[in-house]
JSON list of C-alpha atoms in Angstrom, two decimals:
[
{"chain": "B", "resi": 1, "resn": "UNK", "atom": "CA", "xyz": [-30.74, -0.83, 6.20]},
{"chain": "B", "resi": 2, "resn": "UNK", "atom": "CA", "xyz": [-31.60, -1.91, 9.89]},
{"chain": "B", "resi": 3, "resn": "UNK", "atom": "CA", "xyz": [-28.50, -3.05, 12.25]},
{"chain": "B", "resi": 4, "resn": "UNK", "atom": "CA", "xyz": [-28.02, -6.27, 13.50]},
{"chain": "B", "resi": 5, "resn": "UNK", "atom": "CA", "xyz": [-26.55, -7.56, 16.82]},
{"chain": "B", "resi": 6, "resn": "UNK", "atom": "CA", "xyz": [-24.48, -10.05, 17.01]},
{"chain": "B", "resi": 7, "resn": "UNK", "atom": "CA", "xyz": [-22.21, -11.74, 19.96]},
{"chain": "B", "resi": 8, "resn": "UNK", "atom": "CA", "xyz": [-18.35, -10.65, 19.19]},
{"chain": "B", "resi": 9, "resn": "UNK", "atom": "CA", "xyz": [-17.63, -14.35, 19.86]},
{"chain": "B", "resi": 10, "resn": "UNK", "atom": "CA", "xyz": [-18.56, -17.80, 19.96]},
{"chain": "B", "resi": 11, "resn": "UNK", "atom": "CA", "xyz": [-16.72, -21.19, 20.80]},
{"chain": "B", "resi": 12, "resn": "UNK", "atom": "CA", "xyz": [-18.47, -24.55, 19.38]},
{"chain": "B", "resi": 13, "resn": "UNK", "atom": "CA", "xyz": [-16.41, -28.09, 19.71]},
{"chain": "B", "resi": 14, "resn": "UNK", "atom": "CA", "xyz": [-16.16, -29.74, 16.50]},
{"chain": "B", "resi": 15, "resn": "UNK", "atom": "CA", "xyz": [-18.63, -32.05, 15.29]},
{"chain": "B", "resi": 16, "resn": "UNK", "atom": "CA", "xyz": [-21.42, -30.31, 17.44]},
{"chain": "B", "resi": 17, "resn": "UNK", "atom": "CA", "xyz": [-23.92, -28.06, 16.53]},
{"chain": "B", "resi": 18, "resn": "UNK", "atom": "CA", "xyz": [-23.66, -24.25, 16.28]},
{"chain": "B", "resi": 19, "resn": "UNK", "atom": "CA", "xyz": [-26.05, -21.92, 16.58]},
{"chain": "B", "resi": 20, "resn": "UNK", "atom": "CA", "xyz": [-24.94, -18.19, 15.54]},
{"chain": "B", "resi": 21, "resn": "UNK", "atom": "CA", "xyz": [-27.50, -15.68, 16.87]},
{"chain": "B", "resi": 22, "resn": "UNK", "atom": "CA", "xyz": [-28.59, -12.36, 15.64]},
{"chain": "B", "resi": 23, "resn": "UNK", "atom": "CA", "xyz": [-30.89, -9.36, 16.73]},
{"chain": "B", "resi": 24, "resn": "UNK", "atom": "CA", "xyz": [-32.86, -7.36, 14.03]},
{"chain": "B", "resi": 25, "resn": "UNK", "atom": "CA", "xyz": [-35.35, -5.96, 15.70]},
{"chain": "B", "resi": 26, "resn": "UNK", "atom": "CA", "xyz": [-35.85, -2.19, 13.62]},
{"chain": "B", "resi": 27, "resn": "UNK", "atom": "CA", "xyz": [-36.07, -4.70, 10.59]},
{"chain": "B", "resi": 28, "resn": "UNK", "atom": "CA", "xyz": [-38.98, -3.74, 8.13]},
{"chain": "B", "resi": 29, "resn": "UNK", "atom": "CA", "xyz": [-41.16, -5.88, 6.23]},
{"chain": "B", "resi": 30, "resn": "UNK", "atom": "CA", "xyz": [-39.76, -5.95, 3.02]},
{"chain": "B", "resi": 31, "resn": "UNK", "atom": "CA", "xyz": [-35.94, -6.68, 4.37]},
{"chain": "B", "resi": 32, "resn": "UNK", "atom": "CA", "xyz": [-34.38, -9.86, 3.76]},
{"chain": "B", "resi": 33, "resn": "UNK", "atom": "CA", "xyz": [-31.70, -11.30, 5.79]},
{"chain": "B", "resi": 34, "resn": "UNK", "atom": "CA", "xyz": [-28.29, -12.07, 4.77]},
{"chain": "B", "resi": 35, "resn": "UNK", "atom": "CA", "xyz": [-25.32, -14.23, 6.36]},
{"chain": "B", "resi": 36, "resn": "UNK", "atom": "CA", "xyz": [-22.34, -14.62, 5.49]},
{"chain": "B", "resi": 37, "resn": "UNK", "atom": "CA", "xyz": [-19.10, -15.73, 6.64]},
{"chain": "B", "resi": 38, "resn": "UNK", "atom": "CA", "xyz": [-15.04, -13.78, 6.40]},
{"chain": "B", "resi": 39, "resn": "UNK", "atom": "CA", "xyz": [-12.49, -16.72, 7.19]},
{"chain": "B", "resi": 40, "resn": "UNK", "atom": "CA", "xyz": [-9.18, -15.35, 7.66]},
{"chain": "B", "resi": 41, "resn": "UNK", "atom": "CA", "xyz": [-7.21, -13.15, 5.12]},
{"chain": "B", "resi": 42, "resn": "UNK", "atom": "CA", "xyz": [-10.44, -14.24, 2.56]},
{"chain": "B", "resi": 43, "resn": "UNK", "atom": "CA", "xyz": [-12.96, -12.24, 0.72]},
{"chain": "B", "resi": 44, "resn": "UNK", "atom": "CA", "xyz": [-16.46, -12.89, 2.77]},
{"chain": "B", "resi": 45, "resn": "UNK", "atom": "CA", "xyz": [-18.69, -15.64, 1.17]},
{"chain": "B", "resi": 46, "resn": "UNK", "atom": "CA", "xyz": [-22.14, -16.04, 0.99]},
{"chain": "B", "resi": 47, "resn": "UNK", "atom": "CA", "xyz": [-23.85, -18.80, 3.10]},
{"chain": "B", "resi": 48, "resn": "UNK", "atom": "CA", "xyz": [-27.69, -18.27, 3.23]},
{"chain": "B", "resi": 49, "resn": "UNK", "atom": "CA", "xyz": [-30.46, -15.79, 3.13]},
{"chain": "B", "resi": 50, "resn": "UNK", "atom": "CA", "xyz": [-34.09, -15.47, 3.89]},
{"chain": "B", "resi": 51, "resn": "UNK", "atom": "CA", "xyz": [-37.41, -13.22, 4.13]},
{"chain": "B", "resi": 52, "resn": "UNK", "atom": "CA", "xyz": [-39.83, -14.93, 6.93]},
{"chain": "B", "resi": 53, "resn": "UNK", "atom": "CA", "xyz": [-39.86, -18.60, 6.00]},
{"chain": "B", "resi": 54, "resn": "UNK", "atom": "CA", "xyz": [-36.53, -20.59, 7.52]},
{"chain": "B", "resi": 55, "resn": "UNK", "atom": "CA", "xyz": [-34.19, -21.37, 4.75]},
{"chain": "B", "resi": 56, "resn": "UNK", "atom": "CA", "xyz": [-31.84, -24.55, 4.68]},
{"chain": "B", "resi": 57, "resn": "UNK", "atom": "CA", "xyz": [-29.10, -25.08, 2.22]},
{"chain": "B", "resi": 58, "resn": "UNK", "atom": "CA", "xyz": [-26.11, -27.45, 2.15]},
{"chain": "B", "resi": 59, "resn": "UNK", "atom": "CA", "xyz": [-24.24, -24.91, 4.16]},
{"chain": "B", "resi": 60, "resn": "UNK", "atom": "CA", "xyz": [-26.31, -23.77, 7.03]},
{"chain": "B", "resi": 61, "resn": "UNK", "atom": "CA", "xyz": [-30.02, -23.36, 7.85]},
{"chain": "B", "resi": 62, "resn": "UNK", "atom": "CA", "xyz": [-31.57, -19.43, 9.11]},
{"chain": "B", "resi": 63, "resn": "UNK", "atom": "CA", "xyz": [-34.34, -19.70, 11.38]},
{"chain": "B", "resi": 64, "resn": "UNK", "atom": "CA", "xyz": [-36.35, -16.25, 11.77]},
{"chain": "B", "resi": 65, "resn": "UNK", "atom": "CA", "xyz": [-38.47, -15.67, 14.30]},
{"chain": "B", "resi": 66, "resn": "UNK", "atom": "CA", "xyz": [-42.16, -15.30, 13.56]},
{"chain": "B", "resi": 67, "resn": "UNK", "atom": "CA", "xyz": [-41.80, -11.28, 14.47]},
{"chain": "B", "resi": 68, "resn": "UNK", "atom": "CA", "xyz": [-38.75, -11.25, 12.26]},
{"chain": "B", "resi": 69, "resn": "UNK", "atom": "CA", "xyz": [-36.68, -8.88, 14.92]},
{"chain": "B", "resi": 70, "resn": "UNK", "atom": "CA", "xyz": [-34.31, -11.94, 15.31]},
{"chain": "B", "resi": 71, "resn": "UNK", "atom": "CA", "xyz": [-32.65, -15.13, 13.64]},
{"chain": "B", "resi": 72, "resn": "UNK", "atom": "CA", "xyz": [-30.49, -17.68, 14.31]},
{"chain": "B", "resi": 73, "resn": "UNK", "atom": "CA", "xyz": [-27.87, -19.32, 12.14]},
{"chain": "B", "resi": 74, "resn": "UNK", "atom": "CA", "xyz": [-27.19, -22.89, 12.46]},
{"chain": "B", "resi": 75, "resn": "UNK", "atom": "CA", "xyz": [-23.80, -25.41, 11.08]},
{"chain": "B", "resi": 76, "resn": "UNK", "atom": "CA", "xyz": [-25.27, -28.49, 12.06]},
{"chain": "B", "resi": 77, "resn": "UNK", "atom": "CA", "xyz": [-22.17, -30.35, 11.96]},
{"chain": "B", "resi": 78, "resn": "UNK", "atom": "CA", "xyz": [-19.48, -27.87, 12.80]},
{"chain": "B", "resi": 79, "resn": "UNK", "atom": "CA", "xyz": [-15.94, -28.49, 11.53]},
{"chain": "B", "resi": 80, "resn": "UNK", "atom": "CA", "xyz": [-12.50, -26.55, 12.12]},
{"chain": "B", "resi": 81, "resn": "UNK", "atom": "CA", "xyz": [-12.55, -24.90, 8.45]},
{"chain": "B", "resi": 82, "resn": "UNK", "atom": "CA", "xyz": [-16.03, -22.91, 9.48]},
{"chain": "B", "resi": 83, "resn": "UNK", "atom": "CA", "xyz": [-13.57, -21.48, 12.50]},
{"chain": "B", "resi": 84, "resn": "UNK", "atom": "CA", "xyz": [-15.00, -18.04, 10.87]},
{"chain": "B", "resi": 85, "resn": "UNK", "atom": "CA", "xyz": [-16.39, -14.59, 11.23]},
{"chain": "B", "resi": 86, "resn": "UNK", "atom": "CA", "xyz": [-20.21, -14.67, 10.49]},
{"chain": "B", "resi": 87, "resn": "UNK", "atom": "CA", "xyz": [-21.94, -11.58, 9.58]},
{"chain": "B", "resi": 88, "resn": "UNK", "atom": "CA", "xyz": [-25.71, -10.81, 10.27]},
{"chain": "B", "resi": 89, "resn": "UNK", "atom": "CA", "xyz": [-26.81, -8.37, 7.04]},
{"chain": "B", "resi": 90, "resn": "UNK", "atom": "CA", "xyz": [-30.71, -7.03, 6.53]},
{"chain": "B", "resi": 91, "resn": "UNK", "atom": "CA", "xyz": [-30.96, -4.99, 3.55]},
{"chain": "B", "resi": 92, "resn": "UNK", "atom": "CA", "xyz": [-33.64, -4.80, 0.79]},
{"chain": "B", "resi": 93, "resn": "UNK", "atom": "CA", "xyz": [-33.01, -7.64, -1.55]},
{"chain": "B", "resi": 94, "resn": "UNK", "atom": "CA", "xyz": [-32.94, -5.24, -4.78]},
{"chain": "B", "resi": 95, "resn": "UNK", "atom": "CA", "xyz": [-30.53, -4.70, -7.14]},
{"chain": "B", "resi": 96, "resn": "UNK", "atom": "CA", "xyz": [-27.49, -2.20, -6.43]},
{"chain": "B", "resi": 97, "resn": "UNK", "atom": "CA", "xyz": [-28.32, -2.82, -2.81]},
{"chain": "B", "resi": 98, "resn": "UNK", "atom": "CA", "xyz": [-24.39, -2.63, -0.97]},
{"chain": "B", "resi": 99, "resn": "UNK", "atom": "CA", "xyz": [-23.99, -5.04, 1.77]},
{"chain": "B", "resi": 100, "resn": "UNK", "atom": "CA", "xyz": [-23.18, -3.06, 5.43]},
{"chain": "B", "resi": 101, "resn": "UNK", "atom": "CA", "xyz": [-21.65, -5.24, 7.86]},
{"chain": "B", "resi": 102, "resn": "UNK", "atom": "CA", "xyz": [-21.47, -4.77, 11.72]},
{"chain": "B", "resi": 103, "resn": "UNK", "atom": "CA", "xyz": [-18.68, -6.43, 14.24]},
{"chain": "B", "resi": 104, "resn": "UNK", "atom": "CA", "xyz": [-20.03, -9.87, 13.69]},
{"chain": "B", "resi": 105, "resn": "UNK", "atom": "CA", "xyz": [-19.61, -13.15, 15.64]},
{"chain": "B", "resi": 106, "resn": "UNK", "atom": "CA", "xyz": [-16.29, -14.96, 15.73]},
{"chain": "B", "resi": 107, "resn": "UNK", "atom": "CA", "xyz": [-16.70, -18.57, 15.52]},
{"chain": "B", "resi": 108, "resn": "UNK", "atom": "CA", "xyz": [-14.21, -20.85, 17.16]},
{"chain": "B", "resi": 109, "resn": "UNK", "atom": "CA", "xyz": [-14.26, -24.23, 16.18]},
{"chain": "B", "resi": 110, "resn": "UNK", "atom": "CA", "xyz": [-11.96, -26.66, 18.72]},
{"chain": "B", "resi": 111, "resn": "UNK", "atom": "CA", "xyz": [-11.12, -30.08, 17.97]},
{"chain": "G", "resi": 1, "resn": "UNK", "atom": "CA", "xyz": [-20.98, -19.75, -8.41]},
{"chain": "G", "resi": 2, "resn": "UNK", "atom": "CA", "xyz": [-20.15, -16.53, -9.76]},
{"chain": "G", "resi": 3, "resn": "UNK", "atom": "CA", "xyz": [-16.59, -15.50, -9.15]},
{"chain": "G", "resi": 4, "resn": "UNK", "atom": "CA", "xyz": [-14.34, -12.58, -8.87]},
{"chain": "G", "resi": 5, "resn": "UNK", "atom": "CA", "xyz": [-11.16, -12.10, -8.63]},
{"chain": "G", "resi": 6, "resn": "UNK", "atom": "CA", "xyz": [-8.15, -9.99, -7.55]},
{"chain": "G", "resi": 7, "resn": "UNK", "atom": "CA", "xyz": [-4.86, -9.01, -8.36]},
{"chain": "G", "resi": 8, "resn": "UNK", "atom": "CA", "xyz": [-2.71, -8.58, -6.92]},
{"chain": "G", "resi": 9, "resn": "UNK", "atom": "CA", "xyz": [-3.55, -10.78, -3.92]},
{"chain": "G", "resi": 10, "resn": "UNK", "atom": "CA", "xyz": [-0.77, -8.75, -1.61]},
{"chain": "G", "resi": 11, "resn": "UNK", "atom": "CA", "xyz": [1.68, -6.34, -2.40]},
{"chain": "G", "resi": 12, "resn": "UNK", "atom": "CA", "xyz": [4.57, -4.44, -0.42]},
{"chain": "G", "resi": 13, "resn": "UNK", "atom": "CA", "xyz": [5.14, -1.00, -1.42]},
{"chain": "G", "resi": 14, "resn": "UNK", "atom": "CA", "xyz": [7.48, 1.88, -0.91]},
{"chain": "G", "resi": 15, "resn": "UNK", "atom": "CA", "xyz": [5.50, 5.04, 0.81]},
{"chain": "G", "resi": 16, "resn": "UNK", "atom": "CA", "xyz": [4.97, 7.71, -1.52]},
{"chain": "G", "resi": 17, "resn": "UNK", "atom": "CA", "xyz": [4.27, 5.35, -4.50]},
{"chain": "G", "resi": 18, "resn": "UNK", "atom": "CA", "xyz": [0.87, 4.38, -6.46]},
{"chain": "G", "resi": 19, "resn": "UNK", "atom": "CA", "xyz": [-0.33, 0.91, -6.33]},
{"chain": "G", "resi": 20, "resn": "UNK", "atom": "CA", "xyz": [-2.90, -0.41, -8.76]},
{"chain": "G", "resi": 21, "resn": "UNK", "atom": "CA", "xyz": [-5.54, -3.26, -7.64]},
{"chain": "G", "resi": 22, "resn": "UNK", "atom": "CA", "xyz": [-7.61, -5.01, -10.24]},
{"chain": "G", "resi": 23, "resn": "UNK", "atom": "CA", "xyz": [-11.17, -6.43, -9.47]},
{"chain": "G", "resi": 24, "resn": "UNK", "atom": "CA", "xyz": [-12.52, -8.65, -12.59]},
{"chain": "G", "resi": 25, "resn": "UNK", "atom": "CA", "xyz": [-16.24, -10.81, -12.62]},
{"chain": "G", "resi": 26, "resn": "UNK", "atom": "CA", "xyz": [-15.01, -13.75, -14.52]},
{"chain": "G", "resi": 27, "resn": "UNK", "atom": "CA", "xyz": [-17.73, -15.41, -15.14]},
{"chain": "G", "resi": 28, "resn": "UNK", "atom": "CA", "xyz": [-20.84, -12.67, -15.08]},
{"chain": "G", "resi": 29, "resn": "UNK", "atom": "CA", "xyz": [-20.75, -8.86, -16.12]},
{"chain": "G", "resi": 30, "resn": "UNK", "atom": "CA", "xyz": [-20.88, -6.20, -13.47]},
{"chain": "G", "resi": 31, "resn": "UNK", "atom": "CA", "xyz": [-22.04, -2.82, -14.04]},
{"chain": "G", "resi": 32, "resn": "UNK", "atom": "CA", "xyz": [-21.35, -1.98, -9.85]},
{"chain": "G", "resi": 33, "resn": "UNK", "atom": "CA", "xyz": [-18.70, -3.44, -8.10]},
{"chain": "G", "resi": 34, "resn": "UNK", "atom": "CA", "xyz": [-17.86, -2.03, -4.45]},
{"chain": "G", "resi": 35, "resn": "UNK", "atom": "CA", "xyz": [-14.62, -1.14, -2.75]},
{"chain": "G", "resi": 36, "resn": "UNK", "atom": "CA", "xyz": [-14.44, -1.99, 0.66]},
{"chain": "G", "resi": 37, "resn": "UNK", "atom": "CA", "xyz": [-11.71, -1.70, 3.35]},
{"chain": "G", "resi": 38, "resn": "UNK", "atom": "CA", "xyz": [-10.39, -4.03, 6.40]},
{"chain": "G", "resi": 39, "resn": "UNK", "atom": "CA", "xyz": [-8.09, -2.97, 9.11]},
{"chain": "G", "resi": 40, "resn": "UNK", "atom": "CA", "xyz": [-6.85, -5.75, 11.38]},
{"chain": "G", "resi": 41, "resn": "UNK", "atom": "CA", "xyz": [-9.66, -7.23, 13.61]},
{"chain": "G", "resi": 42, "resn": "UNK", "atom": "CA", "xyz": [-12.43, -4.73, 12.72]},
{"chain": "G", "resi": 43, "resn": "UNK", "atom": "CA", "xyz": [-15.50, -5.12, 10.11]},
{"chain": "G", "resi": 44, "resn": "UNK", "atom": "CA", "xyz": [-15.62, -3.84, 6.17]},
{"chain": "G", "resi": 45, "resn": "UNK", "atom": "CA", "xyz": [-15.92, -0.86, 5.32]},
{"chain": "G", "resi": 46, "resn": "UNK", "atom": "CA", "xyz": [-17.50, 0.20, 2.44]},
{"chain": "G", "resi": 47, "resn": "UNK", "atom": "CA", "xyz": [-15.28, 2.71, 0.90]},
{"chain": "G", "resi": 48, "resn": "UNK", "atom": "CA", "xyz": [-16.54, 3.63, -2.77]},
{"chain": "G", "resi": 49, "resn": "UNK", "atom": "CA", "xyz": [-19.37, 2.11, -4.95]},
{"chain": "G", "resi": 50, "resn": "UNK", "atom": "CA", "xyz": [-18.15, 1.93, -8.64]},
{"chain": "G", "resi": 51, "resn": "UNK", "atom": "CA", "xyz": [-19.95, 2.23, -12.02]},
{"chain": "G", "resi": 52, "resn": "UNK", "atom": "CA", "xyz": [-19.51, 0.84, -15.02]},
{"chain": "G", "resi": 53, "resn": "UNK", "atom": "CA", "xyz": [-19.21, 4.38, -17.25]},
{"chain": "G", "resi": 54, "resn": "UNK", "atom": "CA", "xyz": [-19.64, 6.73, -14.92]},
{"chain": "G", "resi": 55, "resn": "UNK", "atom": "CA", "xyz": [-17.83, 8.19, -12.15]},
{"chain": "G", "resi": 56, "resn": "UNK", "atom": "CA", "xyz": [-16.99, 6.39, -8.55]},
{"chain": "G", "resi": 57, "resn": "UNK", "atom": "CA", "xyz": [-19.19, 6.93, -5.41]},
{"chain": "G", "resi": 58, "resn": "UNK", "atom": "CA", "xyz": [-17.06, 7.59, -2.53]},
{"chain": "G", "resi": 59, "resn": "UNK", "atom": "CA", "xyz": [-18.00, 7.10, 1.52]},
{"chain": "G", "resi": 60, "resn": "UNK", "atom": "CA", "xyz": [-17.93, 10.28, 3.82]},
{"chain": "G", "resi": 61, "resn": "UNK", "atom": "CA", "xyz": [-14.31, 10.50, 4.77]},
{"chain": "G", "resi": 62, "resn": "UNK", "atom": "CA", "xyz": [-12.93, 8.70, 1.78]},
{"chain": "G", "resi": 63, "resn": "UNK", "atom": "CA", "xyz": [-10.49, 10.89, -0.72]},
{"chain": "G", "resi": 64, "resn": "UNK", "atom": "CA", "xyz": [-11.33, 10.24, -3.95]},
{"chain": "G", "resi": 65, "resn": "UNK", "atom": "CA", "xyz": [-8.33, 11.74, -5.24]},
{"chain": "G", "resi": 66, "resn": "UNK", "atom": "CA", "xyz": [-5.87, 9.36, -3.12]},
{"chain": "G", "resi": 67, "resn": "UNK", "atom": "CA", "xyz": [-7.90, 5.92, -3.72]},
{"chain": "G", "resi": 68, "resn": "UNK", "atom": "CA", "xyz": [-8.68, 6.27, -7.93]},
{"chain": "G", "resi": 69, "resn": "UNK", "atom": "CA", "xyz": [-11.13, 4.22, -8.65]},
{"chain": "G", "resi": 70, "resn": "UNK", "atom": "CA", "xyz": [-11.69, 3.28, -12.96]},
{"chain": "G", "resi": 71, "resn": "UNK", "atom": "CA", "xyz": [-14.27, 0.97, -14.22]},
{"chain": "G", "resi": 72, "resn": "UNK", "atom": "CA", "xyz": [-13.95, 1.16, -17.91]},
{"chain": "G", "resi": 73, "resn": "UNK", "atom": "CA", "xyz": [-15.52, -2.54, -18.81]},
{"chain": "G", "resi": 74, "resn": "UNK", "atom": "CA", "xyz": [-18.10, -4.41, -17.54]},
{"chain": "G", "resi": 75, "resn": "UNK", "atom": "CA", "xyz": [-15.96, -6.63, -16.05]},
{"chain": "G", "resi": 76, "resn": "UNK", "atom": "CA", "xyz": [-13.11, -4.58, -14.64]},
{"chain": "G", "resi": 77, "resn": "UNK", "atom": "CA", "xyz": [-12.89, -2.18, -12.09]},
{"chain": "G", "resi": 78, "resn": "UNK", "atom": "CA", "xyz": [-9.23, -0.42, -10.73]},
{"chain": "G", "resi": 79, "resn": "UNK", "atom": "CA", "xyz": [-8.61, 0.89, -7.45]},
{"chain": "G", "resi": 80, "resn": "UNK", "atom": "CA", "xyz": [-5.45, 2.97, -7.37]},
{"chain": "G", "resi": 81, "resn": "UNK", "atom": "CA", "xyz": [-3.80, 3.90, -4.39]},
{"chain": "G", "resi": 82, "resn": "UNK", "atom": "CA", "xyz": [-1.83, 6.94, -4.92]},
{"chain": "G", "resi": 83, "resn": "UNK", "atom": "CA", "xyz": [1.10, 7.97, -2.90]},
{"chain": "G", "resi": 84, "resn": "UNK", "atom": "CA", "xyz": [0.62, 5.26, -0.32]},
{"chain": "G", "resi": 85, "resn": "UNK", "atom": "CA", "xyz": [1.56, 5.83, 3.22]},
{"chain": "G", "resi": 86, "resn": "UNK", "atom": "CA", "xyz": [1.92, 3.33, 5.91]},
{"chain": "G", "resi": 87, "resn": "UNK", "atom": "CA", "xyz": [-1.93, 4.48, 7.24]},
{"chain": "G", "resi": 88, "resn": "UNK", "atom": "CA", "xyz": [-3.09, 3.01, 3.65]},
{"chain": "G", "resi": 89, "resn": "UNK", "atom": "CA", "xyz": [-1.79, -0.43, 4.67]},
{"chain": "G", "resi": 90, "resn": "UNK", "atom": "CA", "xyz": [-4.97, -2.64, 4.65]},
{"chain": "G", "resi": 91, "resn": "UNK", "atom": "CA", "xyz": [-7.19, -5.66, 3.15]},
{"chain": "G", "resi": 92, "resn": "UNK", "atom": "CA", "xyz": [-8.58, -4.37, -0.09]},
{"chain": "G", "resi": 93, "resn": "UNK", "atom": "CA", "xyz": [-11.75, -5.92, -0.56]},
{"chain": "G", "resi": 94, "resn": "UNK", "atom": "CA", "xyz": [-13.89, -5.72, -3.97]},
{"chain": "G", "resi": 95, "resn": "UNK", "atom": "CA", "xyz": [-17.53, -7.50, -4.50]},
{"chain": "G", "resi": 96, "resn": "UNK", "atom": "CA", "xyz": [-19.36, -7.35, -7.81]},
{"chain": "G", "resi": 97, "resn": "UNK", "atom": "CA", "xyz": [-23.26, -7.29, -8.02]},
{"chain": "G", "resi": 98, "resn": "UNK", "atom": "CA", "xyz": [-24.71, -9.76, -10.86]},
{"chain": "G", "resi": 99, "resn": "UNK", "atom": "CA", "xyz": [-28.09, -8.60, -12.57]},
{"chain": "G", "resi": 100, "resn": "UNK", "atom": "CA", "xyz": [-29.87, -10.44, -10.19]},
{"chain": "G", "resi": 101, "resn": "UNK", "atom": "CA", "xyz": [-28.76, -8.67, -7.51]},
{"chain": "G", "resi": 102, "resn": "UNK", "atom": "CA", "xyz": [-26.28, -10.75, -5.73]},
{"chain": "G", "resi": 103, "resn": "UNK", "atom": "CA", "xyz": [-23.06, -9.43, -4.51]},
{"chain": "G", "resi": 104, "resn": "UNK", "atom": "CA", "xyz": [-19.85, -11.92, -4.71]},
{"chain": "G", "resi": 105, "resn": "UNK", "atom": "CA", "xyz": [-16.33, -11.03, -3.45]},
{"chain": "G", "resi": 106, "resn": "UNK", "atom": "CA", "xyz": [-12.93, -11.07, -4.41]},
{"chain": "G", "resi": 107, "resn": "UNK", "atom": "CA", "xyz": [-10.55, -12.33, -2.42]},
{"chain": "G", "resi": 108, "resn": "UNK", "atom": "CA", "xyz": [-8.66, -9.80, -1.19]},
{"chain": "G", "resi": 109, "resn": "UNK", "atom": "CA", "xyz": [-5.88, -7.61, -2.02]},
{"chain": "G", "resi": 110, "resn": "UNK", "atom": "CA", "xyz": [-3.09, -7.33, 1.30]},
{"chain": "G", "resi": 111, "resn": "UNK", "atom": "CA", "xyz": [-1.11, -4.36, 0.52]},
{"chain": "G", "resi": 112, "resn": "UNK", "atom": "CA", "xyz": [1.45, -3.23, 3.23]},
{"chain": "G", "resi": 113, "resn": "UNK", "atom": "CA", "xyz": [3.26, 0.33, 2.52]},
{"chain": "G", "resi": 114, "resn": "UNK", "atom": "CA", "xyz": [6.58, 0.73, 3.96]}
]
């Protein structure tokens, strides 16, 4: 699977928008990617994923860049309870596939 | 959503004893479920890919014969840690993979070895 790079931290204030970036560039053509998010002392969760097209679900929305090597990860309305480490994941959306997962970006939410 | 569990969700152990952590899909059947590892402040770590049947998949640098790992149903797997030492202490993570493909994780498993 192709690595990701992410920022090892982020502040957002709450309310606002934020925008969770992530660099793919040695991603191949059939790779999908994958976010999710750790919070503390939890199991990590599953918050969006897409191919080429940008995704949106009640969660978050992925834009990918047209050349695919990079994405970006948006909360549109930001709260304390996404305070959160997201994780940037490529890997070939078969079956038996496991997830490996880099530093990722800690997200500080503040009131 | 799919959902798996664990138990226990921390334990506190002696050093030099086994301790037993349960990963169950409740609500889907899982013929691989993974084993992953968290120290403090750093990323998972995939430790051992488990089969349903057949026998565990461990990561370079893993000892299969310390961390046990059983997965006898399609809807259990075991990790055992045997004769934990204080290094061991960690967040035990487990994920299951549904026949589509999708992985969903447990919620952890603290255990701290005294």
């Amino acid at each position: 699977d192709a690595k990701t790079t992410q920022p090892p931290s982020m502040d957002c204030a709450e309310g606002r928008a934020a925008n969770l970036p992530c660099n793919h560039s040695t991603i191949s053509g059939n790779e999908y990617v994958y976010w999710y998010r750790q919070i503390h002392s939890q199991g990590p969760q599953y918050i969006i994923h897409g191919l080429k097209n940008n995704e949106t679900n009640e969660m978050a929305s992925l834009i990918i860049t047209e050349d695919r090597k990079s994405s970006t990860l948006i909360l549109p309305h930001a709260t304390l309870r996404d305070t959160a480490v997201y994780y940037c994941i490529v890997r070939f959306d078969n079956a038996g596939n496991m997830l490996t997962f880099g530093g990722g970006t800690r997200l500080m939410v503040k009131p | 959503g799919a959902v798996v569990s664990q138990h226990p969700s921390w334990v506190i152990c002696k050093s030099g004893t086994s301790v037993k952590i349960e990963c169950r899909s409740l609500d889907f059947q899982a013929t691989t479920m993974f084993w992953y590892r968290q120290f403090p402040k750093q990323s998972l770590m995939l430790m051992a890919t488990s089969n349903e049947g057949s026998k565990a998949t461990y990561e370079q640098g893993v000892e299969k014969d310390k961390f046990l790992i059983n997965h006898a149903s399609l809807t259990l797997s075991t990790l055992t840690v045997t004769s934990a030492h204080p290094e061991d202490s960690s967040f035990y993570i487990c994920s299951a993979l549904d026949r589509g493909g999708e992985q969903f994780f447990g919620p952890g498993t603290r255990l701290t070895v005294l």
